[in-house]
Coordinates of C-alpha atoms (C1' of nucleotides) in Angstrom, one line a residue:
Chain N
X129 CA -23.7 59.6 19.4
X130 CA -24.8 56.6 20.7
X131 CA -28.4 57.1 22.5
X132 CA -27.1 56.7 25.7
X133 CA -25.0 59.4 25.9
X134 CA -27.0 61.6 24.0
X135 CA -29.6 60.7 26.4
X136 CA -28.1 61.4 29.3
X137 CA -26.9 65.5 27.7
X138 CA -30.4 66.3 26.9
X139 CA -31.9 64.1 30.0
X140 CA -29.2 66.7 32.4
X141 CA -30.0 69.4 30.5
X142 CA -33.4 69.3 30.7
X143 CA -33.3 68.6 34.6
X144 CA -31.0 71.4 35.2
X145 CA -33.7 73.1 33.9
X146 CA -36.5 72.4 35.5
X147 CA -34.1 72.2 39.1
X148 CA -32.5 75.6 38.7
X149 CA -35.6 77.5 37.5
X150 CA -37.6 76.0 40.8
X151 CA -34.7 76.8 42.6
X152 CA -34.1 80.4 41.8
X153 CA -38.4 80.9 42.1
X154 CA -38.3 79.7 45.9
X155 CA -35.6 82.2 46.5
X156 CA -37.3 85.2 44.4
X157 CA -40.4 84.9 46.0
X158 CA -39.8 86.3 49.7
X159 CA -38.9 89.4 47.0
X160 CA -42.8 89.4 45.5
X161 CA -40.6 88.4 42.1
X162 CA -41.1 85.8 40.2
X163 CA -38.8 83.9 37.6
X164 CA -37.7 85.7 34.5
X165 CA -38.5 89.3 36.6
X166 CA -35.0 88.9 38.2
X167 CA -34.1 89.3 34.6
X168 CA -35.3 91.7 33.4
X169 CA -34.1 93.7 36.6
X170 CA -30.9 92.8 35.7
X171 CA -30.9 93.7 32.0
X172 CA -32.2 97.0 32.8
X173 CA -29.8 97.4 36.0
X174 CA -26.7 96.6 33.8
X175 CA -27.8 98.6 30.6
X176 CA -29.7 101.3 32.1
X177 CA -33.0 102.3 30.7
X178 CA -34.0 100.5 27.3
X179 CA -37.0 99.9 24.8
X180 CA -38.4 96.8 25.1
X181 CA -37.0 95.2 21.9
X182 CA -33.7 95.8 23.1
X183 CA -35.1 93.8 26.7
X184 CA -36.9 91.0 24.4
X185 CA -33.4 90.7 22.5
X186 CA -31.2 90.6 26.1
X187 CA -33.7 88.4 27.4
X188 CA -33.6 85.9 24.8
X189 CA -37.3 86.2 25.4
X190 CA -40.7 87.1 22.6
X191 CA -41.9 90.8 22.6
X192 CA -45.3 89.2 24.4
X193 CA -43.6 87.8 27.2
X194 CA -41.4 91.3 28.0
X195 CA -45.1 93.1 27.7
X196 CA -46.2 90.8 30.0
X197 CA -42.9 91.2 32.6
X198 CA -43.0 94.7 32.1
X199 CA -46.3 95.0 32.7
X200 CA -46.3 93.2 36.2
X201 CA -43.2 94.8 37.1
X202 CA -44.8 98.1 36.6
X203 CA -48.1 97.2 38.4
X204 CA -45.3 96.2 41.9
X205 CA -43.5 99.9 41.0
X206 CA -40.9 98.6 40.3
X207 CA -40.2 99.6 36.7
X208 CA -41.9 102.7 34.7
X209 CA -42.7 102.6 31.2
X210 CA -42.8 106.3 28.9
X211 CA -43.1 106.9 25.4
X212 CA -39.6 107.1 23.5
X213 CA -39.6 110.5 22.6
X214 CA -38.2 109.8 19.4
X215 CA -40.2 107.1 18.6
X216 CA -43.9 106.6 18.9
X217 CA -44.1 102.9 18.6
X218 CA -41.6 102.2 20.9
X219 CA -42.0 103.0 25.3
X220 CA -38.6 103.1 27.3
X221 CA -38.3 101.1 30.8
X222 CA -36.4 102.1 33.6
X223 CA -36.3 101.2 36.7
X224 CA -37.3 103.3 39.5
X225 CA -35.8 103.8 43.2
X226 CA -37.9 100.8 44.1
X227 CA -37.0 98.6 41.5
X228 CA -33.2 100.0 41.7
X229 CA -32.9 98.5 45.4
X230 CA -34.9 95.3 44.3
X231 CA -32.1 94.8 41.2
X232 CA -29.7 95.0 44.6
X233 CA -30.9 92.3 46.7
X234 CA -31.7 90.0 43.5
X235 CA -27.6 90.6 43.0
X236 CA -26.8 89.1 46.3
X237 CA -29.4 86.5 45.8
X238 CA -28.0 85.1 42.3
X239 CA -24.3 85.6 43.1
X240 CA -25.7 83.1 46.4
X241 CA -28.2 81.0 44.0
X242 CA -24.8 80.6 41.7
X243 CA -23.0 79.3 44.7
X244 CA -25.2 76.9 45.4
X245 CA -25.2 75.4 42.0
X246 CA -21.6 75.5 41.4
X247 CA -20.4 73.5 44.7
X248 CA -18.5 71.2 44.7
X249 CA -16.8 71.3 41.4
X250 CA -13.6 72.3 41.0
X251 CA -12.3 75.6 40.5
X252 CA -11.5 75.3 36.9
X253 CA -14.6 74.0 36.1
X254 CA -16.7 76.7 37.7
X255 CA -14.2 79.1 35.5
X256 CA -15.0 77.4 32.0
X257 CA -18.5 76.7 33.1
X258 CA -20.3 79.7 31.1
X259 CA -18.8 79.4 28.4
X260 CA -19.3 75.5 27.9
X261 CA -23.2 76.6 28.8
X262 CA -23.2 79.2 26.2
X263 CA -21.5 77.2 22.9
X264 CA -24.3 74.6 24.0
X265 CA -26.8 77.3 23.8
X266 CA -25.5 78.7 20.6
X267 CA -25.7 75.4 18.9
X268 CA -29.4 75.0 19.5
X269 CA -30.5 78.9 19.2
X270 CA -32.8 78.9 16.5
X271 CA -33.3 83.1 16.9
X272 CA -29.9 84.1 16.1
X273 CA -30.4 82.0 12.3
X274 CA -28.5 78.9 12.9
X275 CA -25.2 80.6 12.7
X276 CA -23.5 78.1 14.6
X277 CA -21.0 79.6 17.0
X278 CA -19.4 77.3 18.4
X279 CA -15.7 77.0 16.6
X280 CA -14.2 74.5 19.2
X281 CA -12.5 76.3 22.1
X282 CA -13.9 77.3 25.1
X283 CA -16.7 80.9 24.6
X284 CA -15.1 84.1 25.8
X285 CA -16.8 85.9 28.6
X286 CA -18.3 88.9 28.5
X287 CA -21.9 90.0 26.0
X288 CA -21.0 87.4 23.7
X289 CA -23.9 87.6 22.0
X290 CA -25.1 91.0 21.3
X291 CA -25.3 91.8 18.7
X292 CA -27.8 94.5 16.9
X293 CA -27.6 96.4 20.5
Chain L
X297 CA -18.5 85.0 44.1
X298 CA -18.6 88.3 42.8
X299 CA -21.8 89.2 40.7
X300 CA -19.9 88.9 36.9
X301 CA -19.2 86.0 37.4
X302 CA -22.5 84.1 39.5
X303 CA -24.9 86.5 36.9
X304 CA -23.0 84.6 34.2
X305 CA -23.6 81.2 35.6
X306 CA -27.1 82.0 36.1
X307 CA -27.8 83.3 32.8
X308 CA -26.6 80.8 31.1
X309 CA -28.7 78.3 32.0
X310 CA -31.5 80.1 31.8
X311 CA -30.2 80.6 28.2
X312 CA -29.7 77.5 27.8
X313 CA -32.6 75.9 29.2
X314 CA -34.8 78.5 26.6
X315 CA -32.9 77.6 24.1
X316 CA -32.4 73.6 24.2
X317 CA -36.7 73.3 24.9
X318 CA -37.5 75.7 22.5
X319 CA -34.8 73.3 20.2
X320 CA -36.6 70.2 21.6
X321 CA -39.9 71.4 20.7
X322 CA -38.8 72.7 16.7
X323 CA -37.5 68.4 16.4
X324 CA -40.1 66.9 18.4
X325 CA -43.5 69.0 16.5
X326 CA -43.3 66.9 13.4
X327 CA -44.2 63.8 15.0
X328 CA -47.1 65.4 16.9
X329 CA -45.2 65.3 20.2
X330 CA -44.8 68.6 22.6
X331 CA -41.8 69.1 25.1
X332 CA -42.0 66.8 27.9
X333 CA -43.7 63.8 26.2
X334 CA -40.9 62.5 24.8
X335 CA -39.5 61.9 28.2
X336 CA -42.1 60.2 29.4
X337 CA -42.3 57.7 26.3
X338 CA -38.4 57.0 26.5
X339 CA -38.5 56.4 30.1
X340 CA -41.4 53.6 29.3
X341 CA -39.1 52.8 26.9
X342 CA -36.7 52.1 29.2
X343 CA -37.9 50.3 31.9
X344 CA -41.3 48.5 30.6
X345 CA -44.9 50.0 32.4
X346 CA -44.9 52.3 35.0
X347 CA -47.6 53.1 37.7
X348 CA -47.6 57.0 37.5
X349 CA -45.8 58.0 40.3
X350 CA -42.9 56.2 39.4
X351 CA -43.3 58.3 36.2
X352 CA -43.3 61.5 38.6
X353 CA -39.9 59.8 39.8
X354 CA -38.4 59.4 37.0
X355 CA -39.1 62.6 35.1
X356 CA -38.4 64.9 37.9
X357 CA -42.3 66.8 37.4
X358 CA -45.2 66.5 39.7
X359 CA -47.8 64.7 39.8
X360 CA -50.1 66.3 38.4
X361 CA -47.9 66.7 35.3
X362 CA -48.1 63.4 34.3
X363 CA -51.2 63.0 34.6
X364 CA -51.8 65.6 32.0
X365 CA -49.0 64.3 30.0
X366 CA -50.4 60.6 30.3
X367 CA -54.2 61.6 29.7
X368 CA -52.5 63.4 26.0
X369 CA -50.7 60.8 25.0
X370 CA -52.9 58.3 25.3
X371 CA -55.6 60.3 23.5
X372 CA -52.8 60.4 20.7
X373 CA -52.8 56.2 21.3
X374 CA -48.7 56.1 21.7
X375 CA -49.6 54.5 25.6
X376 CA -52.1 52.5 27.6
X377 CA -53.3 52.9 30.8
X378 CA -54.9 50.1 33.0
X379 CA -56.0 50.2 36.8
X380 CA -53.0 48.5 38.8
X381 CA -54.5 44.7 39.8
X382 CA -52.5 45.1 43.1
X383 CA -53.3 48.7 44.2
X384 CA -56.7 50.1 43.0
X385 CA -55.2 53.5 43.6
X386 CA -52.7 52.8 40.6
X387 CA -52.6 53.3 37.0
X388 CA -50.1 51.3 34.9
X389 CA -49.0 53.1 32.2
X390 CA -47.4 51.4 29.1
X391 CA -46.5 51.8 25.5
X392 CA -48.8 50.9 22.8
X393 CA -47.0 49.5 19.3
X394 CA -47.4 52.8 18.1
X395 CA -45.4 53.9 21.3
X396 CA -43.1 51.9 20.6
X397 CA -42.5 53.0 17.4
X398 CA -42.8 56.6 17.8
X399 CA -40.2 55.9 21.4
X400 CA -37.9 54.5 18.5
X401 CA -38.8 57.9 16.7
X402 CA -38.0 60.1 19.6
X403 CA -34.5 57.7 20.1
X404 CA -33.0 58.9 17.1
X405 CA -33.9 62.9 17.1
X406 CA -32.7 62.5 20.5
X407 CA -29.3 61.4 19.5
X408 CA -29.3 64.4 16.7
X409 CA -29.8 66.8 19.5
X410 CA -27.4 65.8 21.3
X411 CA -24.8 65.5 19.0
X412 CA -26.2 69.2 17.4
X413 CA -26.2 70.7 21.3
X414 CA -22.3 69.8 22.1
X415 CA -20.7 70.7 18.4
X416 CA -17.6 72.1 18.7
X417 CA -17.0 71.0 22.1
X418 CA -14.1 69.0 23.0
X419 CA -14.7 65.3 23.1
X420 CA -13.6 65.1 27.1
X421 CA -15.6 68.5 27.7
X422 CA -18.5 65.9 26.1
X423 CA -17.6 62.7 28.1
X424 CA -18.2 65.1 31.6
X425 CA -20.4 66.9 30.4
X426 CA -23.3 65.0 32.3
X427 CA -21.6 64.7 35.5
X428 CA -21.4 68.2 35.6
X429 CA -24.6 69.0 34.3
X430 CA -26.3 66.4 36.9
X431 CA -24.0 67.8 40.0
X432 CA -25.5 70.8 39.0
X433 CA -28.6 69.9 39.0
X434 CA -28.3 67.8 42.6
X435 CA -26.6 71.5 44.2
X436 CA -30.3 73.1 43.5
X437 CA -32.3 70.5 43.9
X438 CA -35.0 70.7 46.5
X439 CA -37.2 67.8 45.5
X440 CA -34.5 65.3 46.9
X441 CA -34.6 66.8 50.9
X442 CA -31.7 69.0 50.2
X443 CA -29.3 66.2 50.0
X444 CA -26.0 68.2 48.4
X445 CA -24.9 64.6 46.7
X446 CA -22.2 67.1 44.6
X447 CA -19.1 65.4 46.5
X448 CA -16.8 67.3 44.1
X449 CA -15.9 64.9 41.6
X450 CA -18.1 64.4 38.8
X451 CA -20.5 62.2 39.2
X452 CA -21.1 59.0 38.3
X453 CA -23.0 57.5 35.3
X454 CA -26.4 56.0 35.5
X455 CA -29.3 56.7 37.0
X456 CA -28.0 58.1 40.0
X457 CA -30.5 59.8 41.7
X458 CA -32.7 57.2 41.8
X459 CA -33.6 56.2 45.3
X460 CA -36.8 54.9 45.8
X461 CA -37.9 53.1 42.7
Chain Z
dG145 C1' -44.8 112.0 -2.0
dC146 C1' -46.9 107.5 -2.0
dA147 C1' -47.3 102.5 -1.6
dT148 C1' -45.8 98.9 0.5
dA149 C1' -42.3 96.5 3.6
dA150 C1' -40.0 96.6 8.2
dA151 C1' -40.7 97.4 13.5
dT152 C1' -42.7 97.8 17.7
dA153 C1' -45.7 96.7 20.9
dT154 C1' -50.3 94.6 22.3
dT155 C1' -53.9 91.0 22.5
dA156 C1' -55.3 86.4 22.4
dT157 C1' -54.4 81.7 23.2
dG158 C1' -52.3 77.3 24.2
dC159 C1' -48.5 74.2 26.3
dG160 C1' -45.9 72.7 29.9
dC161 C1' -45.2 72.9 34.7
dA162 C1' -46.4 74.2 39.6
dT163 C1' -49.3 74.4 44.1
dA164 C1' -53.6 73.6 46.3
dA165 C1' -57.4 71.2 48.0
dC166 C1' -59.4 66.7 47.3
dT167 C1' -61.0 61.2 46.6
dA168 C1' -59.9 57.1 46.9
dA169 C1' -57.1 53.5 48.0
dT170 C1' -53.1 51.0 51.6
dC171 C1' -50.7 51.0 55.3
dC172 C1' -50.0 51.4 60.2
dT173 C1' -50.3 51.0 64.8
dA174 C1' -52.6 51.2 68.9
Chain A
dT147 C1' -59.4 46.0 64.0
dA148 C1' -60.9 50.3 64.1
dG149 C1' -59.0 55.0 62.9
dG150 C1' -55.0 57.8 61.7
dA151 C1' -51.5 58.6 57.8
dT152 C1' -49.5 57.9 54.3
dT153 C1' -49.6 56.6 49.0
dA154 C1' -52.1 57.4 44.4
dG155 C1' -54.2 60.3 41.1
dT156 C1' -57.1 63.9 39.7
dT157 C1' -59.6 69.2 38.8
dA158 C1' -58.6 73.2 39.9
dT159 C1' -55.5 77.6 39.1
dG160 C1' -51.7 80.1 37.9
dC161 C1' -47.6 81.9 36.3
dG162 C1' -44.0 81.8 32.3
dC163 C1' -42.8 81.7 27.5
dA164 C1' -44.2 81.0 22.7
dT165 C1' -47.3 81.6 18.2
dA166 C1' -50.4 84.1 16.0
dA167 C1' -52.8 87.6 14.6
dT168 C1' -53.3 92.5 14.7
dA169 C1' -52.8 98.2 15.4
dT170 C1' -49.9 101.9 14.8
dT171 C1' -45.4 103.9 13.3
dT172 C1' -41.8 104.3 10.9
dA173 C1' -38.5 103.2 7.1
dT174 C1' -37.9 102.1 1.7
dG175 C1' -38.2 101.9 -3.1
dC176 C1' -39.9 104.1 -7.3

DNA sequence: GCATAAATATTATGCGCATAACTAATCCTA
DNA sequence: TAGGATTAGTTATGCGCATAATATTTATGC
C-alpha cells in the first residue's frame, strides 16, 4: 500500500476518534457525564450487575480505568458497589435507580449521536458499518492475543468479541 | 434508529479509537514517539515549514496541544522552531535532518499499520473507507462551524477539509 | 496442606488532548 | 492615527486511558 492511501486511512481514524469523542462529550456534559462513563452505564443496563474485571473486559479498557470510572459514578450516585459474596477480592457493580434513569437518557442521546454520525451515508453502508469497524478494530487489537479475527467478510452483529464472560 | 444499532455504531467507533491508538503507540514507541507526534512530523514532511496555528488546523487539535507537541519534538531534536520574520507572534516549525529521517521511518510504519488495519476487508471497501470515515468525521465535527459537509456520496480524496490554509 | 501462581482491585504516575485565562502582536475601523 | 477586536502562542488545570507496582484473595501443583 502506498503512503498516500495508508495515511488517508490512519489519519481518518485518528480524526474520527477525536471528533466523535468530542461530540459525545458535548452531548453527555448536560447529564453530568464524561466520555467513557456512558459506556459503563450502558453495559450495566445491558447485562445487569457485574464485577469490575467483567466491565474492564466489556468496555475494552484496563482495570485502573474502571476503578476510576466506578468511583466517580458512585460518587454521583449512579452506581452502587458491594463486595461479592463468593469472592472477597471482587466488588459487584450495579445501577442505582438514578443510574437507571440516567442510562435511559444516555440511550436516547446515543441514538441521536449515531444518527448524526452516519448522516448522508447510504443505508447499506450504514448497515455494514458496525461490521467494518469491528473488523478494523479486531485487526489492531493487541488485547485479544493478536488473533486476526478478520476473515474477509463483514463481521456478524452482536457481541462478537465476547469470550470469557 | 433503534438503540441496538446506534450503540453498535458508537461503541464500534469508541473501540476502534482505543485500539488503533494503542496499536499506533506500540509501533511508534521504538522510534521514541508518542501518539500524535507522528501526525505533526508527517504534516511537516508533507507541506514543509508551517506555523503552529496552521499545524493546529491541519492536525485537528487545539493550539495548546500543538505547543506541547512541538516542545517535545524540539527537545528530541526532530524539529526546529524559529520566529516568523513577518509576524512576531508566530513561530515557524520545520523538520531537522533527524526529523526528516524519522518522518521517513514513520511513513513506512504508517503503511504497515494501515495494511494491518484493513486486513481482510474487500478491496472496494478499503477504497471507499477514507471517504466514509471522513463523512462520519464531518458529521460530528464541531470545530468547522457545524457545516454538515456530508452530501451522501463518498467524499472526495485529498485534503477535503482544508479551508483556511 | 503448603508454597507458588493467578486473579481482583487499587494507588501512583505519565501522556494526549481539552478548556480557560493570559500576554503580545497584528489588523481594522472610525 | 488611536483604540478595540482579532490572532498567535503559552501556562495552568482537568479528564480519560495507559502502564507499573502493590496488597489481598483465590486457585493450583506437588
